[in-house]
Amino acid sequence: EDKVVQSPLSLVVHEGDTVTLNCSYEVTNFRSLLWYKQEKKAPTFLFMLTSSGIEKKSGRLSSILDKKELFSILNITATQTGDSAVYLCAVEAGGTSYGKLTFGQGTILTVHP
Amino acid sequence: DVKVTQSSRYLVKRTGEKVFLECVQDMDHENMFWYRQDPGLGLRLIYFSYDVKMKEKGDIPEGYSVSREKKERFSLILESASTNQTSMYLCASSFPGGTAKNIQYFGAGTRLSVL
C-alpha cells in the first residue's frame, strides 16, 4: 500500500520566519511528487518534482526531492500571513497512466503578524 | 485557466437520502477524481475515471458510486447517506499528457453534512 507522511502536522510561526515542511513516501514505482496549497477553497498546484536533487523555485517558495532517501521538503522564506494554509504533498505512483495521487495528511501552517 | 466547478459549496441531507454531487471541468481532461477530506486524514480517493463511462475504485469506495456519461462531468452518488459520510468532498481533473501531465486541478469542494 502506497503511503505518504507529512510533518509537522501543524506549525505556527511569525511573519518573516523561514519554514520547512517535510514529506516522506513509500510507494511502488514512483513517478512524481506534487505540492499543493489549500486555503479555504480548492487546493492549488505549487510544484511537481520528478528528478532527484533538482530544486523547483517560485518566489519565496522552493522544493527539492531526494529519491534515494524518499522524501521532499518545501521551504518558505520570509513568511507572510497570506502563506497561512494547509500544504498538501502527493505522490503519483504505479504502473498506469491514470495520474492517481496518494496524499499525505497535510501540514497546517499559521503565520501570525 | 482550468476551471473545475462543483455544483454546491454546502449541502445538508438526512440519513438515508440519495445524494448527488456534481463536478464539471472545462479543459477536456480525460481523468477525473473524487476525494473526501477529513481532519488528520488528508485527501482519500473514492473513485476515479479515465474516460467516459470508465470508472475505477479508489481507496474508500464503500457507500459511494459514480457516473461519467459525458467527458466534462463526473458525478458522485451516495445511495443512502449516513452520518459517517459527513465530510468535505473534492473533485479534480487532469490530463494524461503534455507539460502539465497528471497535475490535478481541484474544485472548491462541497461540505456535506448528513444529519
Short mmCIF file of C-alpha atoms in Angstrom, two decimals:
data_model
loop_
_atom_site.label_atom_id
_atom_site.label_comp_id
_atom_site.label_asym_id
_atom_site.label_seq_id
_atom_site.Cartn_x
_atom_site.Cartn_y
_atom_site.Cartn_z
CA GLU A 1 0.00 0.00 0.00
CA ASP A 2 1.36 3.41 -1.01
CA LYS A 3 2.00 5.74 1.91
CA VAL A 4 2.78 9.47 2.17
CA VAL A 5 3.55 11.07 5.54
CA GLN A 6 3.90 14.79 6.17
CA SER A 7 5.47 16.51 9.14
CA PRO A 8 4.85 18.50 11.15
CA LEU A 9 1.06 18.27 11.12
CA SER A 10 0.80 21.87 12.21
CA LEU A 11 3.15 24.80 12.59
CA VAL A 12 2.75 28.32 13.98
CA VAL A 13 5.29 30.98 13.05
CA HIS A 14 5.60 34.76 12.87
CA GLU A 15 5.90 36.84 9.76
CA GLY A 16 9.43 36.84 8.42
CA ASP A 17 10.29 33.36 9.69
CA THR A 18 11.51 30.60 7.37
CA VAL A 19 9.68 27.27 7.48
CA THR A 20 10.50 23.79 6.20
CA LEU A 21 7.73 21.29 5.56
CA ASN A 22 8.56 17.61 5.15
CA CYS A 23 7.07 14.84 3.06
CA SER A 24 8.27 11.24 3.09
CA TYR A 25 6.85 8.44 0.99
CA GLU A 26 6.83 4.70 0.49
CA VAL A 27 5.35 3.81 -2.88
CA THR A 28 5.77 1.27 -5.65
CA ASN A 29 7.06 2.61 -8.96
CA PHE A 30 7.43 6.30 -8.09
CA ARG A 31 6.58 8.70 -10.90
CA SER A 32 6.33 12.20 -9.41
CA LEU A 33 5.75 14.21 -6.23
CA LEU A 34 3.45 17.23 -6.12
CA TRP A 35 2.92 20.03 -3.62
CA TYR A 36 -0.38 21.90 -3.26
CA LYS A 37 -1.52 24.87 -1.17
CA GLN A 38 -5.07 24.82 0.20
CA GLU A 39 -6.67 27.90 1.69
CA LYS A 40 -10.39 27.88 2.39
CA LYS A 41 -11.12 26.66 -1.11
CA ALA A 42 -9.65 24.47 -3.85
CA PRO A 43 -6.10 23.15 -3.44
CA THR A 44 -3.86 24.99 -5.89
CA PHE A 45 -0.85 23.42 -7.54
CA LEU A 46 2.61 24.61 -6.47
CA PHE A 47 5.29 22.24 -7.77
CA MET A 48 5.82 18.90 -9.44
CA LEU A 49 9.14 17.10 -8.92
CA THR A 50 10.26 14.09 -10.85
CA SER A 51 14.06 14.17 -10.69
CA SER A 52 16.16 13.92 -7.60
CA GLY A 53 18.18 16.89 -6.40
CA ILE A 54 16.62 19.45 -8.70
CA GLU A 55 15.17 22.45 -6.90
CA LYS A 56 11.94 23.99 -8.09
CA LYS A 57 11.52 27.61 -7.08
CA SER A 58 8.78 30.18 -7.27
CA GLY A 59 9.37 33.42 -5.43
CA ARG A 60 9.77 32.65 -1.72
CA LEU A 61 8.78 29.01 -2.14
CA SER A 62 11.15 26.24 -3.15
CA SER A 63 11.12 22.47 -3.10
CA ILE A 64 13.58 19.67 -3.58
CA LEU A 65 13.22 15.90 -3.96
CA ASP A 66 15.53 13.17 -2.65
CA LYS A 67 14.61 9.95 -4.45
CA LYS A 68 17.27 7.95 -2.65
CA GLU A 69 16.00 8.85 0.82
CA LEU A 70 12.37 9.04 -0.37
CA PHE A 71 11.44 12.49 0.83
CA SER A 72 10.81 16.03 -0.27
CA ILE A 73 10.91 19.38 1.51
CA LEU A 74 9.02 22.57 0.85
CA ASN A 75 10.72 25.75 2.04
CA ILE A 76 9.03 29.08 2.53
CA THR A 77 11.27 32.05 3.30
CA ALA A 78 10.20 35.42 4.75
CA THR A 79 6.73 34.07 5.54
CA GLN A 80 3.68 36.32 5.25
CA THR A 81 0.19 35.99 6.72
CA GLY A 82 -1.02 35.07 3.24
CA ASP A 83 1.07 31.90 3.44
CA SER A 84 -1.29 30.57 6.12
CA ALA A 85 -2.84 27.46 4.57
CA VAL A 86 -2.79 23.69 4.52
CA TYR A 87 0.12 22.38 2.44
CA LEU A 88 -0.51 19.04 0.79
CA CYS A 89 2.06 16.62 -0.54
CA ALA A 90 1.02 13.93 -3.03
CA VAL A 91 2.81 11.17 -4.90
CA GLU A 92 1.96 9.64 -8.24
CA ALA A 93 2.99 6.00 -8.43
CA GLY A 94 2.05 2.72 -10.01
CA GLY A 95 2.02 1.21 -13.47
CA THR A 96 -0.87 3.06 -15.09
CA SER A 97 -1.04 6.48 -16.67
CA TYR A 98 -4.25 7.48 -14.90
CA GLY A 99 -2.48 10.04 -12.74
CA LYS A 100 -3.77 8.65 -9.47
CA LEU A 101 -2.27 10.51 -6.47
CA THR A 102 -1.75 9.41 -2.87
CA PHE A 103 -1.90 12.37 -0.47
CA GLY A 104 -0.30 12.95 2.90
CA GLN A 105 -2.29 14.29 5.86
CA GLY A 106 -1.30 17.86 5.15
CA THR A 107 0.59 20.46 7.22
CA ILE A 108 -1.43 23.33 8.66
CA LEU A 109 0.72 26.46 8.59
CA THR A 110 -0.35 29.52 10.57
CA VAL A 111 1.62 32.73 10.14
CA HIS A 112 0.98 35.44 12.75
CA PRO A 113 1.65 39.12 12.04
CA ASP B 1 -7.05 28.65 -16.65
CA VAL B 2 -8.52 25.28 -15.80
CA LYS B 3 -11.88 25.52 -14.15
CA VAL B 4 -13.37 22.71 -12.10
CA THR B 5 -16.83 23.53 -10.79
CA GLN B 6 -18.67 21.69 -8.06
CA SER B 7 -22.39 22.27 -8.00
CA SER B 8 -22.77 23.08 -4.30
CA ARG B 9 -20.44 24.55 -1.64
CA TYR B 10 -22.60 23.40 1.28
CA LEU B 11 -25.18 20.64 1.46
CA VAL B 12 -27.26 19.32 4.35
CA LYS B 13 -29.00 15.98 3.92
CA ARG B 14 -30.81 13.46 6.12
CA THR B 15 -29.74 9.91 6.83
CA GLY B 16 -30.99 7.55 4.13
CA GLU B 17 -31.34 10.19 1.42
CA LYS B 18 -29.82 9.68 -2.01
CA VAL B 19 -27.27 12.42 -2.62
CA PHE B 20 -25.76 13.59 -5.90
CA LEU B 21 -22.58 15.66 -6.04
CA GLU B 22 -21.81 17.10 -9.45
CA CYS B 23 -18.48 18.16 -10.91
CA VAL B 24 -17.83 19.81 -14.26
CA GLN B 25 -14.46 20.66 -15.84
CA ASP B 26 -13.91 22.85 -18.87
CA MET B 27 -10.50 21.66 -20.08
CA ASP B 28 -11.38 18.45 -21.91
CA HIS B 29 -9.45 16.39 -19.34
CA GLU B 30 -9.58 12.62 -19.61
CA ASN B 31 -9.06 11.91 -15.91
CA MET B 32 -11.46 12.91 -13.15
CA PHE B 33 -11.35 12.11 -9.43
CA TRP B 34 -13.48 12.27 -6.30
CA TYR B 35 -11.87 12.62 -2.87
CA ARG B 36 -13.09 13.15 0.63
CA GLN B 37 -11.07 15.25 3.06
CA ASP B 38 -11.27 14.72 6.81
CA PRO B 39 -9.15 16.34 9.55
CA GLY B 40 -5.97 14.39 10.21
CA LEU B 41 -6.59 12.00 7.30
CA GLY B 42 -5.78 14.18 4.31
CA LEU B 43 -7.42 13.53 0.95
CA ARG B 44 -8.61 9.99 0.33
CA LEU B 45 -9.56 8.80 -3.14
CA ILE B 46 -13.11 7.49 -3.51
CA TYR B 47 -13.38 6.84 -7.25
CA PHE B 48 -11.72 8.00 -10.43
CA SER B 49 -12.48 7.86 -14.12
CA TYR B 50 -10.08 7.88 -17.05
CA ASP B 51 -12.64 8.12 -19.84
CA VAL B 52 -16.35 8.42 -20.46
CA LYS B 53 -18.24 5.53 -18.87
CA MET B 54 -14.99 4.18 -17.36
CA LYS B 55 -14.51 4.15 -13.60
CA GLU B 56 -12.14 2.66 -11.08
CA LYS B 57 -12.47 2.26 -7.34
CA GLY B 58 -10.15 4.29 -5.19
CA ASP B 59 -9.15 3.58 -1.62
CA ILE B 60 -12.53 4.10 0.06
CA PRO B 61 -15.36 3.34 -2.43
CA GLU B 62 -17.77 1.72 0.04
CA GLY B 63 -21.10 3.52 0.19
CA TYR B 64 -20.42 5.51 -2.99
CA SER B 65 -20.95 5.14 -6.72
CA VAL B 66 -20.07 7.38 -9.67
CA SER B 67 -21.30 8.22 -13.12
CA ARG B 68 -19.47 9.65 -16.12
CA GLU B 69 -21.79 9.95 -19.11
CA LYS B 70 -20.03 12.94 -20.62
CA LYS B 71 -16.33 13.78 -20.65
CA GLU B 72 -16.73 17.05 -18.76
CA ARG B 73 -18.99 15.78 -15.98
CA PHE B 74 -18.29 13.35 -13.14
CA SER B 75 -20.96 12.67 -10.53
CA LEU B 76 -20.57 11.15 -7.08
CA ILE B 77 -23.61 9.37 -5.69
CA LEU B 78 -24.32 8.45 -2.09
CA GLU B 79 -27.03 5.81 -2.47
CA SER B 80 -28.18 6.06 1.16
CA ALA B 81 -26.39 8.80 3.05
CA SER B 82 -25.08 8.02 6.52
CA THR B 83 -23.68 10.27 9.22
CA ASN B 84 -20.15 8.90 8.69
CA GLN B 85 -20.26 10.39 5.19
CA THR B 86 -20.28 13.90 6.63
CA SER B 87 -17.15 15.37 5.10
CA MET B 88 -15.62 17.77 2.58
CA TYR B 89 -15.78 16.32 -0.94
CA LEU B 90 -13.30 17.48 -3.56
CA CYS B 91 -13.41 16.84 -7.28
CA ALA B 92 -10.33 17.06 -9.51
CA SER B 93 -9.39 16.58 -13.13
CA SER B 94 -6.12 16.03 -15.00
CA PHE B 95 -4.73 15.48 -18.45
CA PRO B 96 -2.52 12.41 -19.02
CA GLY B 97 -0.01 14.08 -21.37
CA GLY B 98 1.84 17.27 -22.22
CA THR B 99 3.74 19.60 -19.92
CA ALA B 100 1.01 19.55 -17.27
CA LYS B 101 0.86 15.77 -17.31
CA ASN B 102 -1.15 14.41 -14.41
CA ILE B 103 -1.26 17.66 -12.44
CA GLN B 104 -4.68 17.54 -10.79
CA TYR B 105 -6.83 20.67 -10.74
CA PHE B 106 -9.39 20.88 -7.98
CA GLY B 107 -12.84 22.28 -7.47
CA ALA B 108 -13.66 24.39 -4.42
CA GLY B 109 -15.23 21.46 -2.58
CA THR B 110 -18.66 20.55 -1.24
CA ARG B 111 -19.07 20.42 2.51
CA LEU B 112 -21.72 17.75 3.11
CA SER B 113 -23.45 17.32 6.45
CA VAL B 114 -25.61 14.24 6.96
CA LEU B 115 -27.99 14.57 9.92
#
